[in-house]
CSV table of C-alpha atoms in Angstrom, one decimal:
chain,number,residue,atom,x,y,z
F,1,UNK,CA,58.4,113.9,69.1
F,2,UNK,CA,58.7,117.7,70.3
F,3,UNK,CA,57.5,118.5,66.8
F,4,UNK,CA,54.3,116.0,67.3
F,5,UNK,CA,53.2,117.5,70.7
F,6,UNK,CA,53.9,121.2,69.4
F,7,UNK,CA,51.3,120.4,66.6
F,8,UNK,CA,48.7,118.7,69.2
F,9,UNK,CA,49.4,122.2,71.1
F,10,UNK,CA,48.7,124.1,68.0
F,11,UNK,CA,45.7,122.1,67.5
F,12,UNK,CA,44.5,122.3,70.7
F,13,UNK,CA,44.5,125.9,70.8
F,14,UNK,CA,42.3,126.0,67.4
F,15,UNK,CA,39.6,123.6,68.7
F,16,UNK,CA,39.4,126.1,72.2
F,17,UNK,CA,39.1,129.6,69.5
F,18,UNK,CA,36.7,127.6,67.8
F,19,UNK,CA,35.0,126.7,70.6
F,20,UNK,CA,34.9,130.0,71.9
F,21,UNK,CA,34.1,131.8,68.6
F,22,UNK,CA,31.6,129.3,68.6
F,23,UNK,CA,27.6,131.0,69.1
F,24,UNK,CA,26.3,128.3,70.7
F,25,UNK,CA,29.2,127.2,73.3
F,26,UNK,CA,31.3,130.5,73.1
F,27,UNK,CA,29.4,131.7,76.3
F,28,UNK,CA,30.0,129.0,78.3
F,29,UNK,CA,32.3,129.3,80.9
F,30,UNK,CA,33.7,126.1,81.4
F,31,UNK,CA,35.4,126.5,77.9
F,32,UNK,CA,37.0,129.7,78.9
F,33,UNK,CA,38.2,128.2,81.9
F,34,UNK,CA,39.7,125.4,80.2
F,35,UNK,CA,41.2,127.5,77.9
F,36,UNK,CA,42.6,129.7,80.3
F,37,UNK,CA,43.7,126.9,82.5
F,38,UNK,CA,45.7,124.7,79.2
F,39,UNK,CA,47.7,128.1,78.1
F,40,UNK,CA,48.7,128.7,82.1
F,41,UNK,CA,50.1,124.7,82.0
F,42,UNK,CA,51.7,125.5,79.5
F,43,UNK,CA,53.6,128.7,80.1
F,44,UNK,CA,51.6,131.2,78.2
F,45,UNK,CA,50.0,133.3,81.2
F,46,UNK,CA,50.0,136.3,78.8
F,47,UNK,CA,47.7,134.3,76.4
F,48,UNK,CA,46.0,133.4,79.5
F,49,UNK,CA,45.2,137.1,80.5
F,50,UNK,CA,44.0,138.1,77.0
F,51,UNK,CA,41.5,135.0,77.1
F,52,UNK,CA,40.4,136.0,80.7
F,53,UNK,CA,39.6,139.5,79.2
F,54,UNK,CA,37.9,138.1,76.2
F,55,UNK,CA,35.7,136.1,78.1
F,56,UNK,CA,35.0,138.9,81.4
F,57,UNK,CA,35.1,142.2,79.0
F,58,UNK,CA,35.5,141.7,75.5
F,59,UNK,CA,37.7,141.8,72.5
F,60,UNK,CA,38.1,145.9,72.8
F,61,UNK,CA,36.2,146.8,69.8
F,62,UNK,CA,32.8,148.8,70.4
F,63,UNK,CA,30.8,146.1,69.5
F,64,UNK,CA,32.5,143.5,71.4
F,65,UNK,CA,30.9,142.4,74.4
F,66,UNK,CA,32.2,139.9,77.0
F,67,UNK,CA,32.4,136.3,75.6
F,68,UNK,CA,30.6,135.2,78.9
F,69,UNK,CA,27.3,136.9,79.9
F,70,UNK,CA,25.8,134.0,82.8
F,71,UNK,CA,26.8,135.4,86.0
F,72,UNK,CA,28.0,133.1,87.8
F,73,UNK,CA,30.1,131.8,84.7
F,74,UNK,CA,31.8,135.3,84.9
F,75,UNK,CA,32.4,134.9,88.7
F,76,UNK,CA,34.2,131.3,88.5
F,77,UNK,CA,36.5,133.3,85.7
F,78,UNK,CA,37.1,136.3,87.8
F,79,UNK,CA,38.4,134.3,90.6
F,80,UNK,CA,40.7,132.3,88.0
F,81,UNK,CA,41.8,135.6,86.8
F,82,UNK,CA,42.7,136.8,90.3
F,83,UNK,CA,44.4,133.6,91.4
F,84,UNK,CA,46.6,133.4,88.2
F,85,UNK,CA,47.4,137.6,88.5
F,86,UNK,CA,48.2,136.7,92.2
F,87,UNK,CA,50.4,133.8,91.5
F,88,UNK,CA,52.0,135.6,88.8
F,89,UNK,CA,52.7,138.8,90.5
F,90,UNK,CA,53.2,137.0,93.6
F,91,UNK,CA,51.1,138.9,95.1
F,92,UNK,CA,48.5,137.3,97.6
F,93,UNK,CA,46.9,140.5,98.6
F,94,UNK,CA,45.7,141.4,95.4
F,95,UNK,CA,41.8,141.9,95.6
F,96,UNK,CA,39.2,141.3,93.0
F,97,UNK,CA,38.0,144.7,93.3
F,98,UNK,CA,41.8,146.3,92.5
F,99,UNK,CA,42.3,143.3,89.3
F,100,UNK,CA,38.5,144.8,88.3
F,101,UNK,CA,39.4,148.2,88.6
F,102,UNK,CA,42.7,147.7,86.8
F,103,UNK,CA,40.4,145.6,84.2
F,104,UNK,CA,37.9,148.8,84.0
F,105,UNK,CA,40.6,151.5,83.4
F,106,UNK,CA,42.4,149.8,80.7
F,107,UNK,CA,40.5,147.8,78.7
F,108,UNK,CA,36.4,149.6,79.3
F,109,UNK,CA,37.5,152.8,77.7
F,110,UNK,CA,38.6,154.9,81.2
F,111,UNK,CA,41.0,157.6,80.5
F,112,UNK,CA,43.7,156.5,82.4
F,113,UNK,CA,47.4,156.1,81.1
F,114,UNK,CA,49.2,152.4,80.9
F,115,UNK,CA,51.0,152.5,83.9
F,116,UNK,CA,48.1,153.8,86.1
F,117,UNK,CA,46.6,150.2,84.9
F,118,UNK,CA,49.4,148.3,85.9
F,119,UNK,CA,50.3,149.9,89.3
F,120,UNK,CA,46.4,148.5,90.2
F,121,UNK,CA,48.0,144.6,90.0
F,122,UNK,CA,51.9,144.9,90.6
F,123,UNK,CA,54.3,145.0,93.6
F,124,UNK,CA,57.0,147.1,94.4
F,125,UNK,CA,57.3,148.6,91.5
F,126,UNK,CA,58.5,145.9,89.2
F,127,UNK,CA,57.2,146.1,85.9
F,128,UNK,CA,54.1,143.9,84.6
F,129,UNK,CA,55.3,142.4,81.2
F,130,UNK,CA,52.3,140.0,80.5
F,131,UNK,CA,50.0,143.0,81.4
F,132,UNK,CA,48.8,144.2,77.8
F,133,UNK,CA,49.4,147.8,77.7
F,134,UNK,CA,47.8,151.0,75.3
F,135,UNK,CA,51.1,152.1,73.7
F,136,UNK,CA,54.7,151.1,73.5
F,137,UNK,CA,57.3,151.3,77.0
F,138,UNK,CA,58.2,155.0,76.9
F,139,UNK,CA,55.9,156.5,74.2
F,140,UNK,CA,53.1,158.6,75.5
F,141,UNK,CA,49.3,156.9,75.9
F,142,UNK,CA,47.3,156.8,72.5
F,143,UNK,CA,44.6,159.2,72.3
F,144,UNK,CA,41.1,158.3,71.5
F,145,UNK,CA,40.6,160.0,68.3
C-alpha cells in the first residue's frame, strides 16, 4: 500500500511539471499554487520554495523568465510564499518586501554572498536549510564568470 500511494505521489508530481511546463496552462497561477500547496502537505517545503521561485522569478537561466506573468496571479503566489517562509521559519514578522528582497539578491543576479540572502528570511541566527544557496556551507560564493 505505501508503495501504491508513493507511485500516485510520483505521478502526481509529473502531471503538476507537466502542467507547468505546459505553454498554454504553465502561466496560470492556480496550478502553481496547487503545486506548491501538494509538496507543503506533503513535507517537501524545499520543493515547495524552488516551485514558488519558478513560478515568481524563473528557473535562473538568462532566458528564463517567471512561469507566472498575470499580476495578480503572482501576488496570490507571493503571499503563499510568505506564509509558508513564515511558518517555516516561524517567523511571523517576516515581510513580503524582506522574502522579495531576499528573492532579488539571490536568485535575480545581485551580487550578494549566500548568507546575506538567508539572513533576509531567518531568526536568530539559525541556519536556513530549505533555503537554496549559490555554493556549498563553507566554500566561498561562486563568481559570475
Amino acid at each position: 500500500k505505501l508503495n501504491r500511494s508513493l507511485n500516485l505521489n510520483k505521478s502526481a508530481t509529473e502531471v503538476y511539471e507537466q502542467a507547468t511546463n505546459c505553454p498554454v496552462a504553465g502561466g496560470m497561477g492556480k496550478i502553481w499554487a496547487e503545486y506548491t500547496q501538494f509538496l507543503e502537505e506533503r513535507g517537501r517545503p524545499r520543493t515547495a520554495q524552488k516551485i514558488y521561485l519558478r513560478a515568481l522569478v524563473g528557473g535562473g537561466g538568462a532566458d528564463t523568465g517567471p512561469g507566472v506573468t498575470d499580476l495578480a496571479d503572482q501576488d496570490m503566489l507571493w503571499n503563499g510564499f510568505l506564509r509558508m517562509m513564515q511558518s517555516l521559519r516561524k517567523n511571523p514578522d517576516l515581510t513580503l518586501e524582506d522574502l522579495k528582497k531576499a528573492v532579488g539578491k539571490e536568485h535575480l543576479g545581485q551580487s550578494v554572498t549566500p548568507a546575506d540572502s538567508a539572513d533576509q528570511i531567518q531568526t536568530g541566527g539559525a541556519p536556513v536549510p530549505d533555503q537554496p544557496v549559490s555554493s556549498m556551507p563553507g566554500e566561498p560564493p561562486k563568481q559570475d564568470e
